[in-house]
Amino acid sequence: MLAVLCEEPSQWRHGYALAKQTGLKSGTLYPILIRLADRGLVEACWQEEPQPGRPRRHLYRLTAAGLASATGALASAAAPPARPGARAARTGRDVVAPVVSGLSRGAARAGPWAG
Amino acid sequence: MGRLSRAAAAAGRGAARLVPAGRRDWAEAIWAEAYEVPSGLRRLAWLAGGVQVIAREALTARRIGRWLLFAAAAAWMAWATWPGSPGRFATGTARVDVVTIVLLLAGLPWLARWFLGPASNGRLARFLRVGGYAAVLALTVTKARVWRFEDAHGGFSPPHSFAWFVEIVFLVVTAGYVAAVLAVTAQRSRVAPATLAIGTGTGIALGVVMYAVAPLGLAHDATEPWLAGSAIDPVVALAWILLLGGPVAAGGAAARRYRGPGSPRELSNAKLWQGAAAGFLATGVGALIVTVLGTGTVALMPRAAWLRHWLYPGQHLLAAVVSNRELAASSSTQTYGLIMVTFPVIGLLLGIVSINAAISSGPSPGGGGPPGPDPVPDPPDGGRLASAGAGTGGPAAGLPGWSEEGPDSEHGEVLADVTGGAGLPAGMR
């Protein structure tokens, strides 16, 4: 998901688009987005002009702090495993959870004074 | 969109209201996005994920648990109180009690939430709410049992005007106690957590000691059945000390522990408020405890021989004597009504008078001990960050030893930034 959000960081994404690109279900995707938004790494807004007959959609993109943290966290996640025979990730959650933790640690180090 | 999906979407929009305000956008977002998901199983799976998110964010399990517990307790109260001969006066008042008390306990929290916000997250506040509710439910049952016993022995004669007056007073006073419990335990309550702890602790001690003095009410025939003669004297003395001295001591302690921002005049007023609240809590909690225990004892007497042996140790009472004592005890429960009405007023007045006297006579009630540092200018933001929890609890509310230390120094303001407005607990200063 972070890789998807990092591709075009200034572009707003819909939740279903993120779910299709990441393979995550709504029950997994939205709690992750909520946690990232709580930490100031993702910002959200409502669509200004919804399609007629349909409700407004919620849009998401990385903040500046989120982009900086995501770049670093993705680089760490892409590094080879520390020991041989490490088990490969099997689900999206196995990939995302450590990245979210890394983002959280990065945000904590940056503190409330990060831009 | 299929019929099932439309129904699920409508249910989800309603369920989004269960979620705290800060999360409602997310719940609505999941449901709005469902329109973009192809209809069929994929959309239902999307909505199922939304239900999962709402359940997690709304703490639904905890809320459902609370409501189930309340429903079970109310059902027990109704089961214990409702049955009886329809023609009897006590049956009628018991059924009025059941309906009114359930409506009060279910409805007053909504009103309290409107004015004072939801319940405080502190452990003591939750304990006080649960304890208050349990006491009111138990009191309704015991009062109904006592009245039923009296009615069966000719205690109520037509036209029952005075009895209905007493019934209305009982309901009004009970509503007042429920409202007071909700008010002092709400998030926006001005009663500080330390005041809550001091007042409640003093009240529990007062209630238990008063019950020990007179477990069957204050009527002459029922007084001191289990501590005969001079053995009761120290307990009576302790009860008077707690009744008159308890609110004064509680008020002084609460005022001394309170720290808050503002001018000396504002601080004095705030300390006065805490002192009054502590005194009110001390006697109010004591009155509720002694009333519930006392009426419960009286209600159990006719059917529990072990209780009569405990109350009258070593006495071999004839059946006629037992019956007379049970009737006397039932009649004497009216004094508990007087206790419930007058005790909170006594505590409130004593709390106010003691703090007022301390303020008038010398330094502020919190000024004991060596002189403190020179006062510093107010911080630029008016101390908003670090005083976010002052007087209302804040994130550390309910922790032992926590007192509301507002920012009276630049150091305190920096600490408040780091700790999110909580400052340092008292023991770490």
Coordinates of C-alpha atoms in Angstrom, one line a residue:
Chain A
M1 CA 0.0 0.0 0.0
L2 CA 2.8 2.3 0.9
A3 CA 4.5 1.6 -2.5
V4 CA 1.2 2.4 -4.2
L5 CA 0.8 5.6 -2.2
C6 CA 4.4 6.6 -2.9
E7 CA 4.1 6.2 -6.7
E8 CA 2.3 9.5 -7.0
P9 CA 2.3 10.9 -3.5
S10 CA 0.4 14.0 -4.4
Q11 CA -2.5 12.1 -6.0
W12 CA -5.6 11.4 -3.9
R13 CA -6.6 7.7 -3.8
H14 CA -10.0 6.0 -3.1
G15 CA -10.3 3.2 -0.6
Y16 CA -11.4 0.7 -3.2
A17 CA -8.6 1.6 -5.6
L18 CA -6.1 1.0 -2.7
A19 CA -7.8 -2.3 -1.9
K20 CA -7.6 -3.5 -5.5
Q21 CA -4.0 -2.5 -5.9
T22 CA -2.8 -3.9 -2.6
G23 CA -5.1 -7.0 -2.4
L24 CA -6.2 -6.0 1.1
K25 CA -9.7 -6.4 2.3
S26 CA -11.7 -3.5 3.7
G27 CA -11.5 -4.9 7.3
T28 CA -7.7 -4.8 7.0
L29 CA -7.1 -1.8 4.8
Y30 CA -9.1 0.8 6.8
P31 CA -7.7 0.1 10.2
I32 CA -4.2 0.5 8.6
L33 CA -5.3 3.8 7.1
I34 CA -6.8 4.9 10.4
R35 CA -3.6 4.2 12.3
L36 CA -1.5 6.0 9.6
A37 CA -3.9 9.0 9.7
D38 CA -3.7 9.1 13.6
R39 CA 0.1 9.4 13.3
G40 CA -0.1 12.1 10.7
L41 CA 1.4 10.0 7.9
V42 CA -1.7 9.9 5.8
E43 CA -4.3 12.7 5.3
A44 CA -7.9 12.1 4.3
C45 CA -10.6 14.3 2.8
W46 CA -14.1 13.9 1.3
Q47 CA -14.6 14.1 -2.5
E48 CA -15.9 17.6 -3.3
E49 CA -18.1 16.7 -6.3
P50 CA -19.6 13.2 -6.0
Q51 CA -21.2 11.4 -8.8
P52 CA -24.9 11.9 -9.1
G53 CA -26.8 9.4 -7.1
R54 CA -23.8 8.2 -5.1
P55 CA -22.4 9.3 -1.8
R56 CA -19.2 11.3 -1.5
R57 CA -16.0 9.1 -1.4
H58 CA -13.2 9.4 1.1
L59 CA -9.8 10.2 -0.4
Y60 CA -6.3 9.5 1.0
R61 CA -2.7 10.4 0.3
L62 CA 0.6 10.5 2.1
T63 CA 1.6 13.7 4.0
A64 CA 5.1 15.1 3.7
A65 CA 6.1 13.4 6.9
G66 CA 4.4 10.2 5.7
L67 CA 6.3 10.3 2.4
A68 CA 9.6 10.7 4.2
S69 CA 8.9 7.9 6.6
A70 CA 7.5 5.6 4.0
T71 CA 10.5 6.0 1.8
G72 CA 12.8 5.0 4.6
A73 CA 10.5 2.2 5.8
L74 CA 10.2 0.7 2.3
A75 CA 13.9 0.8 2.0
S76 CA 14.2 -1.1 5.2
A77 CA 11.6 -3.6 4.2
A78 CA 13.2 -4.2 0.9
A79 CA 16.6 -5.0 2.6
P80 CA 17.6 -8.7 2.5
P81 CA 16.6 -10.8 5.6
A82 CA 19.2 -10.8 8.5
R83 CA 19.4 -14.6 8.7
P84 CA 19.2 -17.4 6.2
G85 CA 15.9 -19.3 5.9
A86 CA 13.8 -16.5 7.1
R87 CA 10.1 -17.2 6.4
A88 CA 8.7 -15.3 3.4
A89 CA 5.7 -13.1 4.1
R90 CA 2.5 -14.9 3.3
T91 CA -0.2 -12.2 3.6
G92 CA -0.5 -8.5 3.0
R93 CA -0.6 -8.0 6.8
D94 CA 2.8 -9.6 7.1
V95 CA 4.2 -7.0 4.7
V96 CA 2.3 -4.0 6.0
A97 CA 2.5 -4.5 9.8
P98 CA 6.2 -4.1 10.2
V99 CA 6.2 -1.2 7.8
V100 CA 3.5 0.5 9.8
S101 CA 5.5 -0.1 13.0
G102 CA 8.6 1.3 11.2
L103 CA 6.6 4.3 10.2
S104 CA 5.3 4.8 13.7
R105 CA 8.8 4.6 15.1
G106 CA 10.0 7.1 12.5
A107 CA 7.1 9.4 13.4
A108 CA 7.9 9.1 17.1
R109 CA 11.5 10.0 16.5
A110 CA 10.5 12.9 14.4
G111 CA 8.2 14.1 17.1
P112 CA 5.5 16.7 17.0
W113 CA 7.9 19.2 15.4
A114 CA 8.2 17.3 12.1
G115 CA 6.9 19.3 9.1
Chain B
M1 CA -27.2 -2.3 -5.9
G2 CA -28.9 -5.6 -4.7
R3 CA -31.6 -5.5 -2.1
L4 CA -29.4 -7.2 0.4
S5 CA -26.6 -4.9 -0.2
R6 CA -28.8 -1.9 0.1
A7 CA -30.2 -3.2 3.4
A8 CA -26.7 -3.8 4.7
A9 CA -25.5 -0.4 3.6
A10 CA -28.5 1.3 5.4
A11 CA -27.7 -0.8 8.5
G12 CA -24.1 0.2 8.3
R13 CA -24.9 3.9 8.1
G14 CA -26.9 3.5 11.3
A15 CA -24.2 1.5 12.9
A16 CA -21.7 4.2 12.1
R17 CA -23.4 6.2 14.8
L18 CA -22.1 3.8 17.4
V19 CA -18.6 4.9 16.6
P20 CA -17.0 7.8 18.5
A21 CA -17.3 11.1 16.7
G22 CA -13.6 11.1 15.7
R23 CA -14.0 7.8 13.8
R24 CA -17.4 8.4 12.2
D25 CA -15.9 9.7 9.0
W26 CA -14.0 6.4 8.6
A27 CA -17.1 4.3 9.2
E28 CA -19.1 6.4 6.7
A29 CA -16.2 6.2 4.2
I30 CA -16.3 2.4 4.2
W31 CA -20.0 2.4 3.5
A32 CA -19.8 5.0 0.8
E33 CA -17.0 3.1 -1.0
A34 CA -19.3 0.0 -1.1
Y35 CA -21.1 1.6 -4.0
E36 CA -17.9 1.3 -6.1
V37 CA -17.5 -2.4 -5.3
P38 CA -19.1 -4.8 -7.8
S39 CA -22.4 -6.1 -6.4
G40 CA -22.7 -9.6 -5.1
L41 CA -20.4 -11.4 -2.8
R42 CA -17.5 -8.9 -3.2
R43 CA -19.7 -6.1 -2.0
L44 CA -21.0 -8.1 0.9
A45 CA -17.4 -9.0 1.9
W46 CA -16.6 -5.3 1.7
L47 CA -19.5 -4.4 4.0
A48 CA -18.5 -7.3 6.3
G49 CA -15.1 -5.7 6.7
G50 CA -16.9 -2.4 7.5
V51 CA -18.8 -4.1 10.3
Q52 CA -15.5 -5.4 11.6
V53 CA -14.0 -2.0 11.6
I54 CA -17.1 -0.4 13.3
A55 CA -17.1 -3.1 16.0
R56 CA -13.4 -2.5 16.7
E57 CA -13.7 1.3 16.7
A58 CA -16.9 1.6 18.6
L59 CA -15.7 -0.7 21.4
T60 CA -19.1 -2.3 20.7
A61 CA -18.3 -5.3 22.8
R62 CA -17.8 -3.2 25.9
R63 CA -20.9 -1.2 25.3
I64 CA -23.0 -4.2 24.6
G65 CA -21.6 -5.8 27.7
R66 CA -22.5 -2.8 29.8
W67 CA -26.1 -2.7 28.5
L68 CA -26.4 -6.5 29.0
L69 CA -25.3 -6.1 32.6
F70 CA -27.7 -3.3 33.2
A71 CA -30.5 -5.3 31.6
A72 CA -29.7 -8.4 33.8
A73 CA -29.7 -6.3 36.9
A74 CA -32.9 -4.5 36.0
A75 CA -34.5 -7.9 35.2
W76 CA -33.4 -9.2 38.6
M77 CA -34.9 -6.1 40.3
A78 CA -38.2 -6.6 38.4
W79 CA -38.3 -10.3 39.2
A80 CA -37.7 -9.6 42.9
T81 CA -40.1 -6.7 43.2
W82 CA -43.0 -7.1 40.7
P83 CA -44.8 -10.2 42.1
G84 CA -47.6 -9.6 44.6
S85 CA -51.3 -9.4 45.0
P86 CA -52.6 -6.8 42.6
G87 CA -55.0 -5.4 45.2
R88 CA -52.4 -4.7 47.8
F89 CA -51.1 -1.2 48.2
A90 CA -47.4 -2.3 48.5
T91 CA -47.7 -4.2 45.2
G92 CA -48.8 -1.1 43.4
T93 CA -46.0 1.1 44.8
A94 CA -43.4 -1.7 44.1
R95 CA -44.5 -1.8 40.4
V96 CA -44.3 2.0 40.2
D97 CA -40.8 1.8 41.6
V98 CA -39.7 -0.8 39.0
V99 CA -40.9 1.2 36.0
T100 CA -39.7 4.5 37.3
I101 CA -36.2 3.3 38.5
V102 CA -35.5 1.5 35.2
L103 CA -36.5 4.7 33.2
L104 CA -34.3 6.8 35.5
L105 CA -31.3 4.6 35.3
A106 CA -31.6 4.2 31.5
G107 CA -32.6 7.8 30.7
L108 CA -30.6 10.0 33.1
P109 CA -27.2 9.1 31.6
W110 CA -28.4 10.5 28.2
L111 CA -29.3 13.8 29.9
A112 CA -26.1 13.9 31.9
R113 CA -24.2 13.3 28.6
W114 CA -25.9 16.2 27.0
F115 CA -24.8 18.7 29.8
L116 CA -21.6 17.2 31.1
G117 CA -20.3 14.8 28.5
P118 CA -19.9 11.1 28.7
A119 CA -18.6 9.3 31.7
S120 CA -15.1 9.9 32.9
N121 CA -12.6 7.2 32.0
G122 CA -11.2 7.0 35.5
R123 CA -11.4 3.8 37.4
L124 CA -12.9 5.4 40.5
A125 CA -15.5 7.2 38.4
R126 CA -16.6 3.9 36.8
F127 CA -16.6 2.3 40.3
L128 CA -18.8 5.0 41.6
R129 CA -21.3 4.7 38.8
V130 CA -21.5 1.0 39.0
G131 CA -21.8 1.1 42.8
G132 CA -24.4 3.9 42.7
Y133 CA -26.5 1.9 40.2
A134 CA -26.2 -1.3 42.2
A135 CA -27.2 0.5 45.4
V136 CA -30.3 2.1 43.7
L137 CA -31.4 -1.3 42.3
A138 CA -30.8 -3.1 45.6
L139 CA -32.6 -0.3 47.5
T140 CA -35.6 -0.6 45.3
V141 CA -35.9 -4.3 46.0
T142 CA -35.4 -4.0 49.8
K143 CA -37.8 -1.1 50.0
A144 CA -40.5 -3.2 48.2
R145 CA -39.9 -6.2 50.5
V146 CA -40.1 -4.0 53.6
W147 CA -43.3 -2.3 52.5
R148 CA -44.8 -5.7 51.5
F149 CA -44.1 -7.0 55.0
E150 CA -45.7 -3.9 56.6
D151 CA -48.7 -4.1 54.3
A152 CA -49.2 -7.8 55.1
H153 CA -49.4 -6.8 58.8
G154 CA -51.7 -3.9 58.4
G155 CA -49.1 -1.2 58.2
F156 CA -50.8 0.8 55.5
S157 CA -54.4 1.9 56.0
P158 CA -56.5 3.7 53.3
P159 CA -56.6 6.2 51.7
H160 CA -52.8 5.8 51.6
S161 CA -52.3 9.6 51.0
F162 CA -49.3 9.9 53.3
A163 CA -47.8 6.6 51.9
W164 CA -48.1 7.9 48.4
F165 CA -46.4 11.1 49.5
V166 CA -43.6 9.1 51.0
E167 CA -43.4 7.0 47.7
I168 CA -43.0 10.2 45.6
V169 CA -40.4 11.6 47.9
F170 CA -38.5 8.3 47.7
L171 CA -38.5 8.4 43.9
V172 CA -37.5 12.1 43.8
V173 CA -34.7 11.5 46.3
T174 CA -33.5 8.4 44.4
A175 CA -33.5 10.4 41.1
G176 CA -31.4 13.1 42.9
Y177 CA -28.8 10.5 44.0
V178 CA -28.6 9.0 40.5
A179 CA -28.2 12.5 39.0
A180 CA -25.5 13.4 41.5
V181 CA -23.5 10.2 40.8
L182 CA -23.7 10.9 37.1
A183 CA -22.8 14.5 37.5
V184 CA -19.7 14.0 39.6
T185 CA -18.4 11.2 37.4
A186 CA -18.9 12.9 34.0
Q187 CA -15.9 14.0 31.9
R188 CA -16.7 17.7 32.2
S189 CA -17.5 17.5 35.9
R190 CA -15.7 20.1 38.0
V191 CA -15.1 17.6 40.7
A192 CA -11.4 16.6 40.7
P193 CA -10.5 12.9 40.8
A194 CA -8.7 13.4 44.2
T195 CA -11.9 15.0 45.6
L196 CA -13.9 12.1 44.3
A197 CA -11.5 9.6 46.0
I198 CA -11.5 11.5 49.3
G199 CA -15.2 12.0 49.4
T200 CA -16.1 8.5 48.5
G201 CA -13.6 7.0 50.9
T202 CA -15.0 9.1 53.8
G203 CA -18.5 8.2 52.8
I204 CA -17.9 4.5 52.8
A205 CA -16.4 4.7 56.3
L206 CA -19.3 6.8 57.5
G207 CA -21.9 4.4 56.0
V208 CA -20.3 1.3 57.4
V209 CA -19.9 2.8 60.9
M210 CA -23.5 4.1 60.9
Y211 CA -24.8 0.7 59.9
A212 CA -22.8 -0.8 62.8
V213 CA -24.5 1.6 65.2
A214 CA -28.0 1.0 63.9
P215 CA -28.4 -1.8 61.5
L216 CA -32.2 -1.6 61.8
G217 CA -32.7 2.1 61.6
L218 CA -32.8 4.7 64.3
A219 CA -36.0 3.8 66.0
H220 CA -35.6 3.2 69.7
D221 CA -36.8 -0.4 69.7
A222 CA -34.4 -1.4 67.0
T223 CA -31.3 0.4 68.0
E224 CA -28.0 -1.3 68.7
P225 CA -29.3 -4.9 68.7
W226 CA -26.0 -6.5 68.3
L227 CA -23.8 -4.3 70.5
A228 CA -25.7 -4.0 73.7
G229 CA -25.0 -1.7 76.5
S230 CA -21.8 0.4 76.7
A231 CA -20.1 -1.7 74.0
I232 CA -21.9 0.5 71.4
D233 CA -20.6 3.8 72.8
P234 CA -17.3 4.0 71.0
V235 CA -19.0 3.1 67.8
V236 CA -21.6 5.8 68.3
A237 CA -18.8 8.3 69.1
L238 CA -17.0 7.3 65.9
A239 CA -20.2 7.7 63.9
W240 CA -20.7 11.3 65.2
I241 CA -17.1 12.1 64.5
L242 CA -17.4 10.8 60.9
L243 CA -20.8 12.5 60.4
L244 CA -19.7 16.0 61.5
G245 CA -15.9 15.8 61.2
G246 CA -15.8 13.7 58.1
P247 CA -17.1 16.3 55.7
V248 CA -14.9 18.9 57.3
A249 CA -11.8 16.8 57.0
A250 CA -12.7 15.6 53.5
G251 CA -13.4 19.1 52.3
G252 CA -10.1 20.4 53.8
A253 CA -8.1 17.5 52.2
A254 CA -9.7 18.0 48.8
A255 CA -9.1 21.7 48.9
R256 CA -5.4 21.2 49.9
R257 CA -4.8 18.7 47.2
Y258 CA -6.3 20.8 44.5
R259 CA -3.9 22.8 42.3
G260 CA -5.1 24.8 39.3
P261 CA -4.3 27.8 37.2
G262 CA -5.9 31.2 37.7
S263 CA -5.8 34.2 40.0
P264 CA -5.7 33.6 43.8
R265 CA -9.4 34.5 43.9
E266 CA -10.3 32.0 41.2
L267 CA -8.1 29.4 43.0
S268 CA -10.0 30.1 46.3
N269 CA -13.3 29.6 44.6
A270 CA -12.2 26.4 43.0
K271 CA -10.9 25.1 46.3
L272 CA -14.3 26.0 47.9
W273 CA -16.0 24.1 45.2
Q274 CA -13.8 21.0 45.8
G275 CA -14.3 21.2 49.5
A276 CA -18.1 21.5 49.1
A277 CA -18.1 18.5 46.7
A278 CA -16.0 16.4 49.0
G279 CA -18.3 17.1 52.0
F280 CA -21.4 16.4 49.8
L281 CA -19.9 13.1 48.6
A282 CA -18.8 12.0 52.1
T283 CA -22.3 12.3 53.6
G284 CA -24.2 11.4 50.4
V285 CA -22.2 8.1 49.9
G286 CA -22.5 7.4 53.6
A287 CA -26.3 7.9 53.6
L288 CA -26.8 5.7 50.5
I289 CA -24.6 2.9 52.0
V290 CA -26.3 2.9 55.4
T291 CA -29.8 3.0 53.8
V292 CA -29.1 0.1 51.5
L293 CA -27.5 -2.0 54.2
G294 CA -30.2 -1.1 56.8
T295 CA -33.2 -1.7 54.6
G296 CA -31.6 -4.9 53.3
T297 CA -31.2 -6.1 56.9
V298 CA -34.8 -5.3 57.8
A299 CA -36.1 -6.9 54.6
L300 CA -34.1 -10.1 55.4
M301 CA -35.1 -10.3 59.0
P302 CA -38.4 -12.1 58.6
R303 CA -37.0 -14.9 56.6
A304 CA -33.4 -15.3 57.9
A305 CA -33.0 -16.9 61.3
W306 CA -29.2 -16.6 61.1
L307 CA -29.6 -12.9 60.8
R308 CA -31.8 -12.6 63.9
H309 CA -29.2 -14.7 65.8
W310 CA -26.5 -12.3 64.6
L311 CA -28.4 -9.2 65.5
Y312 CA -29.6 -10.5 68.9
P313 CA -26.7 -12.8 70.0
G314 CA -27.4 -15.0 73.0
Q315 CA -31.1 -14.0 73.2
H316 CA -33.8 -16.6 72.9
L317 CA -36.6 -14.6 71.5
L318 CA -40.2 -15.8 71.5
A319 CA -42.1 -15.8 68.2
A320 CA -44.3 -12.9 69.3
V321 CA -41.2 -10.8 70.3
V322 CA -39.5 -11.6 67.0
S323 CA -42.6 -10.5 65.1
N324 CA -42.9 -7.2 67.1
R325 CA -39.2 -6.4 66.5
E326 CA -39.6 -7.1 62.8
L327 CA -42.6 -4.8 62.6
A328 CA -40.7 -2.1 64.6
A329 CA -37.7 -2.4 62.3
S330 CA -40.0 -2.1 59.2
S331 CA -41.6 1.0 60.6
S332 CA -38.2 2.5 61.5
T333 CA -36.9 2.4 57.9
Q334 CA -38.6 5.7 57.3
T335 CA -35.7 7.3 59.2
Y336 CA -33.5 6.3 56.3
G337 CA -35.5 8.6 54.1
L338 CA -34.6 11.4 56.5
I339 CA -31.0 10.4 56.4
M340 CA -30.9 10.3 52.6
V341 CA -32.4 13.8 52.4
T342 CA -30.5 15.6 55.2
F343 CA -27.0 14.0 55.1
P344 CA -25.9 15.4 51.7
V345 CA -27.1 18.9 52.8
I346 CA -25.1 18.6 56.1
G347 CA -22.0 17.5 54.2
L348 CA -22.3 20.3 51.6
L349 CA -22.8 22.9 54.3
L350 CA -19.9 21.6 56.5
G351 CA -17.6 21.4 53.5
I352 CA -18.4 25.0 52.5
V353 CA -18.2 26.4 56.0
S354 CA -14.8 24.7 56.8
I355 CA -13.1 25.9 53.5
N356 CA -14.7 29.3 53.8
A357 CA -13.4 29.7 57.4
A358 CA -9.9 28.5 56.3
I359 CA -9.9 31.0 53.4
S360 CA -11.1 33.9 55.6
S361 CA -8.8 33.3 58.5
G362 CA -5.4 33.1 56.8
P363 CA -3.4 31.7 53.8
S364 CA -5.2 29.7 51.2
P365 CA -6.1 26.2 52.3
G366 CA -3.3 24.8 50.1
G367 CA -0.6 27.0 51.6
G368 CA 0.6 24.8 54.5
G369 CA 4.3 24.1 54.8
P370 CA 7.3 26.1 53.7
P371 CA 6.8 29.0 51.3
G372 CA 6.9 28.1 47.7
P373 CA 8.8 29.8 44.8
D374 CA 7.9 33.2 43.6
P375 CA 4.9 33.3 41.2
V376 CA 5.8 33.2 37.5
P377 CA 4.0 35.0 34.7
D378 CA 1.2 33.1 33.0
P379 CA 2.4 31.0 30.0
P380 CA 1.7 32.6 26.5
D381 CA -1.2 30.2 25.8
G382 CA -2.8 30.7 29.1
G383 CA -1.6 27.3 30.3
R384 CA -4.2 25.6 28.1
L385 CA -2.0 22.6 27.2
A386 CA -0.8 21.6 30.6
S387 CA -4.0 22.4 32.3
A388 CA -6.1 20.4 29.9
G389 CA -6.8 17.9 32.7
A390 CA -7.0 20.2 35.7
G391 CA -10.2 19.8 37.6
T392 CA -11.7 17.4 35.1
G393 CA -9.5 14.4 35.1
G394 CA -7.4 14.3 32.0
P395 CA -5.5 11.3 30.7
A396 CA -4.1 10.4 34.1
A397 CA -7.4 10.6 35.9
G398 CA -8.1 7.7 38.2
L399 CA -4.4 6.9 38.8
P400 CA -3.5 6.7 42.5
G401 CA -1.8 9.7 43.8
W402 CA -2.7 11.8 40.8
S403 CA -3.4 15.4 41.6
E404 CA -4.2 18.2 39.1
E405 CA -0.9 20.0 38.9
G406 CA -1.4 22.9 36.4
P407 CA 1.5 24.7 34.9
D408 CA 2.8 27.3 37.3
S409 CA 6.2 27.2 35.7
E410 CA 7.8 27.2 32.2
H411 CA 9.2 23.7 33.1
G412 CA 5.7 22.5 33.8
E413 CA 4.6 23.7 30.4
V414 CA 7.4 21.8 28.5
L415 CA 6.6 18.7 30.5
A416 CA 3.0 19.1 29.6
D417 CA 3.9 19.2 25.9
V418 CA 5.9 16.0 26.2
T419 CA 3.3 14.1 28.3
G420 CA 0.4 15.3 26.3
G421 CA -1.0 17.7 28.9
A422 CA -0.7 15.4 32.0
G423 CA 2.3 16.9 33.7
L424 CA 4.2 14.9 36.3
P425 CA 2.3 12.8 38.9
A426 CA 2.6 14.1 42.4
G427 CA 5.0 11.4 43.5
M428 CA 7.6 12.3 40.9
R429 CA 7.9 16.0 41.7

